[in-house]
Every structure is written in C-alpha cells, then in structure tokens.
Amino acid sequence: MIYRSQNISSSKTRFIFIVLCLIIAFFVRANAQDSQDTSNEEVKRLQRAIFVFNFAQQIGWPNEDQYESFKIGVLGPDRTILDLQAMAQKRQIYGKPVEIVRFQFIKDVKGIQLLYVNNKYNYGIHYILSKISNKNILLVSEDYNFNASMINMVNVGNSFEYEINSERIENEGFAMAPSLKQYAISSSEKWKRLYRKTERSLTEVQEKNKEHQTVIRNKEQEIRFHKDKITNQLEKIGDQEEEIHHKREEISKRNKEIEKLYTQSEIQQKKYEDKVLIERELEDNIQEQIAFIKKQEEKIKIANQEIDNRNKFLEKQNTQIDEQKKVLEQQNLEINTQKKINLLLVALIILALGASFIIYRGYLTKKRFNIELEKKNRAIHEQSIELEAKNKELEQFAYIASHDLQEPLNTISSFIGLIAEDYGDSFDEVGKESLAFISDASKRMKNLIDALLEYSRLGRSREYKNVDCNIVLQELQDDLKKIIEETNANITIGKLPVVKGSEIELRLLFQNLISNAIKFRDAKTIPKIDISCTKRGNSKEKVNSFWQFSVKDNGIGIPEEHKERIFAIFQRLHSRDQYQGTGIGLAHCKKIVESHGGEIWLESKEGKGSTFHFTIPV
Amino acid sequence: MSMENKLKKVLLVDDSQSTNFFNKMIIERTNVSENIVIAKNGLEALEYLQSESVPEVIFLDINMPVMNGWEFIAEYQKLKEEYKGSIIILMVGAELNHEEKKLAESIPEIREFNEKMLTKKVVCDIVDKYFSYSTIELYSKR
C-alpha cells in the first residue's frame, strides 16, 4: 500500500521532474547562448539543488514515516550546502521539512537520509559506501566514476546528466521510481551515446573552430594586407595576431588533447568519467574560445572599421597626394624651365665674364702699351726738343760764323782790289798771278759764306701758303731764260698741283734741281728735262697722302755709292774746273723738302741721266 | 766832280783802323770832301758833332765798343736841330738780319745802307745823289 501511494506520488513528482528538467534545460540553453560564466554557475548551482531534491523525491525510504524531518548531509566545505539550504526554505520532501547538515569527515556521517558529495573534495567513494551501508542513506555523488556511486551526477555542458547504480540502491532497501531509471544514463551504451553526442558537438565545435580559423586566417590576410598600408594599425593587429596565435596554439594543444582522448577512448572506453571531465573542460574552453573569438571578431570588426576609416582616409590622402603630384609635376615643369633658364643665365654670365675678362686683359695690355707709348712719345718729344735746340744752336752758329766771317773777308778783298789797282802794274808775273789767286780765293770764300748764310736761313719761314707750282715753274723758266737759251735745254712740265709751302723755298728747290740738270751733262748733250707730279698714298685720307714730284734729266748720272753723299753740305763729286758751284745746292734741296715734311731721293744710272724725286704732303 | 759840289766835311765812325784807313783813302781819291774826320765810336762822334762844325755826311758803323751805331742814333735824335744837318749812311759789314733791317728803316736820319768797304763808285753816287745842284734843289725844296 505504501508502495502504491508512493507510486502515485512518484508519478506526480515524475511529471513535475520532467517539466522542471525541461524548464531547466530550456533555461540553461537560453542562458548558454550568451553565456556568462557567473550566471551559468548560479544556474548550475540552482540546478544541482533541484536535482538533489528531485532525486530524494524519486526514492522511497523503507522507514520514511519515522522521520520528523528530511535530512540532507553535505560532505566537505562544499558551497552546495547554501544552495540546498535555500532550496529547503522553499521545498519539502515527502511533506516534511528539509534539514541540511554538513560533515567534515566520513566517519561522522549518520542520522541523515541523503548524502551529497562532490568528487573535487577527494573523498574516497568506496570508503563512503562502506561507512553508510545499512544506514538508509542515499548517496548522491557528483563527477565520480561510472557505476561507482548510487546516483552519480555528471556535468554535461551547462546541465547535468546522471547515472544510477540500481543494484546498490536496491541493496540499501530503497524503492526507486521508474522515471528515475528511465532518464538516467543506465548503461555503458547510453554513456557511449552521450559521449558520441558530445563528440558530435565537439566536431561541430571543431568545424566551427576551423571556420573561425579560416575566418581568422582571412582576417589575418586582411590584416596583413592592411599591414602594408598602415604601420600604426599593423602594430595593433600584430598584437592581436600574437594573441590569436597564442589562442591557436592553445586550440591545437586542445585538439591534440582531444585526439589523445580519442585514442584513449577507443582503448579505455570505460574511463568515461575522466573523459566527461575533460569534455566539460573542453567545452568550457571551447565556449571560452568562442567568446574570445567573438570578442576577437568584434575587435577585428572594429579594427576593420578603423581600417576602412583608414582606407578612406588613405584614399582621401591618395587623392590629395594625386593632386599634390599634379601640382608637383607642374612645379617640376616650372622648376625644369627655371633650371633651363638658370643654366642659360649661368652660361650667359660665364660668357659675359669671359668676354669682360678678355676685354679687361685687352684693356690692360692696351693700357700698358699706351703707357709705353706715352713714355716713348715723351722720350721722342724730349729728343725732338733737344734736337730742335741743337738745330737752332747749329743754325745760329752757322749764321754767326758766316756773318762774322763776311767782314774780314770784305776787308781782304777790298785791300786786294786797292793793291791791284795801285801797284798791279809794278808787280812781276809771279806777284800778279799770286794776287789773282788771292782775289779768286776770296771771291770763292765769299760765295761759300753767302751760301752758308742762306742755308742757315732756310726752313725758318713757317708761314706756309698755297703755292701753285705751275706758276712757280713758269716764272723760273723766265728767270733761267738765259742759260736755257744758251744750252738749248728742252724742259717739259706736266700738270702740277697747288701745295702748301714757302714759295721762296720751293722756287729755290726747283731752281737748284733744274740748274743741276742743265749743269751736269756732257758738253755735247742737249739737256732734256721732264718735270712731273703724281699723287701717292691713300687718296681718301689727307693725312697719309702726298704729292710726288720727279725731275728727270739726261745728264751724266750719279754713281750708286754717292747717292747719299750728294745731299751733304759742300760735297762735290767733280772738280770746280769741270763743274762750277759751291756744292751746297742739293743740301739746300734736302733741307727745303724736309722742312716741308717730305723726302728726297734719286734714281740714277751713270751716263744715262738721273731722276730726282721728292714728296710734299697734301 | 766839279769844285762847287765839293763837300766841306765827312765823318767816318768806325772802330776798325783798317776800314777807316781804306775808306779815308777812297774818299780822298774821289776828291769830294775838303776834310775827312774819324771817330772811333758813337760817343766820340757825338762829342765831335757838338764841338766842331757839322759834317755833310756821316758813315756810321754798327758794331763798336763804348757806344754802338744804334745807341749813337738814339742820342743823335736828342740833339739840338743845329747839330743835326748830316746825311747818315749806315755801313753794313754783313747782311742785316730781319729785326735790324726793320729798325734801320724806321729811322728817318738813315738815308742809305752800304757795304762797309766803300768803293769810288759808291762815294760818287752818294755825292751825286744828295749834293749835285739838282739834288740840292730837290732836297732844299723838300
């Protein structure tokens, strides 16, 4: 009867249990979606308490009516005691108030209906079982090995599964609700299934992981791509990369562990507890991983956004750079033209410098030449002054000498005349002849002195006038009429110019030349004289042009060696007996021509006549 | 040469003894003057002019010591009119230079230039020119 009522109540509780489980599962899943470690833990703690209470409802104690309250014991410093106490406030078990008791040691355990123990506090399960046997205590353990306990709770994800050792439960004299058995992981098969399920989820997670990895790789590539562009971003991303790398290493470590687990599971399929533990840890890790990846993704997203921003900024900058490039190109063009202009300028400056240098050098040499020339000119000027002074002195000397000689000479010739007149007849022949020689000599001396006086006076006249040479020669022919007629001389005169000079001196010049031409001839020869004139030198420039007069005769000619000598004063080529004259005529000519600024010279062949040339500047 | 034309006095002014000797002899031979007086320089001639009777002709040399011919003429021009009745013949040793010629031409008392050494012809010509009857007539009219 008791059992029946128990059954009824158990069917009721079964329903509640299932609903609760479902709610919990839903709640847990929903929570798992945006899993927060702390909230998950709280849910799990609540869940654990519910699980424990539900287990108590699913078991029938043989002597349950004897208890006033339902006592639950907790082994070790487990915080679950708080959750259970909180639950005890709200729920009753079999209509009885629930008491929660803590035990530090296994040997102390007594007077309770249910004992909860977690494997993490390292209580030996067999020792517990030996101590509580036959005391009507239900052992609810967590995370112990398969089939080691009575009811063993296992952490699966954010929820719990459980397995029951029905043999042990029945041996202790407990009645068991069938629903308990139904939902428990009763066999190794079921265990295995569970394991596979987790495996699947694991592979799923792994795939996801892989996806994430590829995503990460893509992101990495992206990051790498952006790395080239932005150095700042690079550093950040580098840090992230490192983190990712670190995480990946962890993942690969985990993977290895999983692989290891695989092999282990194949060989030691019985060590499910360990595996579940690892699994759970793994799942946690994976969850963490996922969260981290999500975080990472968000970070990457932010980074991408930033990169996008950067890209935009970069594009902007690129456009700016392009614009600036254009400006630069233009500027380059300008600079190039400027460069060319500068080069040209430099070349021009160099040219100008070279030219000015050459000009300067020319100027310097010119200056030097000028200075030298000036020096020479000064020297020449001084010399000419000196010469002039000496010339004057000489002329003065000649004048004074001839002038003062005249007087005594006159006295001598006068007394000779007196003696010849008064006593000539009384002289013998020697005396008479001597007197004649003295008289002759004094006359000649008088002539010489007169000629010398005249010579010294020549060139003193500086008042030059225009002299028509044609008229001069016409008059001269009249003056020389007597001698021309005596000798039958034939004088031909060409057209002569008007020159600037002293008429008296020019007349004397022509007179001397014509007289000489007539005088110096063979006695048989009839003199023939040609007088001509040509203009020489540059006709356009008055300075350098001159008239060249020529007086040509058919006389005795002058030997080559005497060509210079005949122009010297008192020089004679012949004896006085042969040709008369003082020997000063050509000296006069030379002095006249030179004082007019010209030259005189002659061409002659002995016996075939001579030509006297002289020049007068225009 | 007629006797009516004979001059009273001729003065020879020259420092040269030979010249004075020669010229005196020439004048004596031409027999145109009763007296021939000799002065050795200008100063002597001036003193003579103021102490004795004035000669009709003075033959004056230029280059002389104490007082030369030019200086003599300058002093002569300052004399009283009674001492200035002579014809002065300038005796030239050599040709005169340009300045001397100009100076001589500017002096009215100088009537002639002549060579230093006189000849009979020159003396006769002078007397004929200045002291023949017709000449005197012409001269006095002027």
Coordinates of C-alpha atoms in Angstrom, one line a residue, chain B residues 11 27 29 41 49 69 83 91 132:
Chain B
L11 CA 132.8 161.9 -90.7
I27 CA 137.1 159.3 -100.3
R29 CA 140.8 159.6 -104.1
N41 CA 132.9 155.1 -81.6
L49 CA 129.3 167.0 -83.6
G69 CA 125.7 152.7 -84.0
Y83 CA 123.8 169.7 -84.8
M91 CA 127.8 150.9 -93.0
S132 CA 124.6 167.8 -107.1

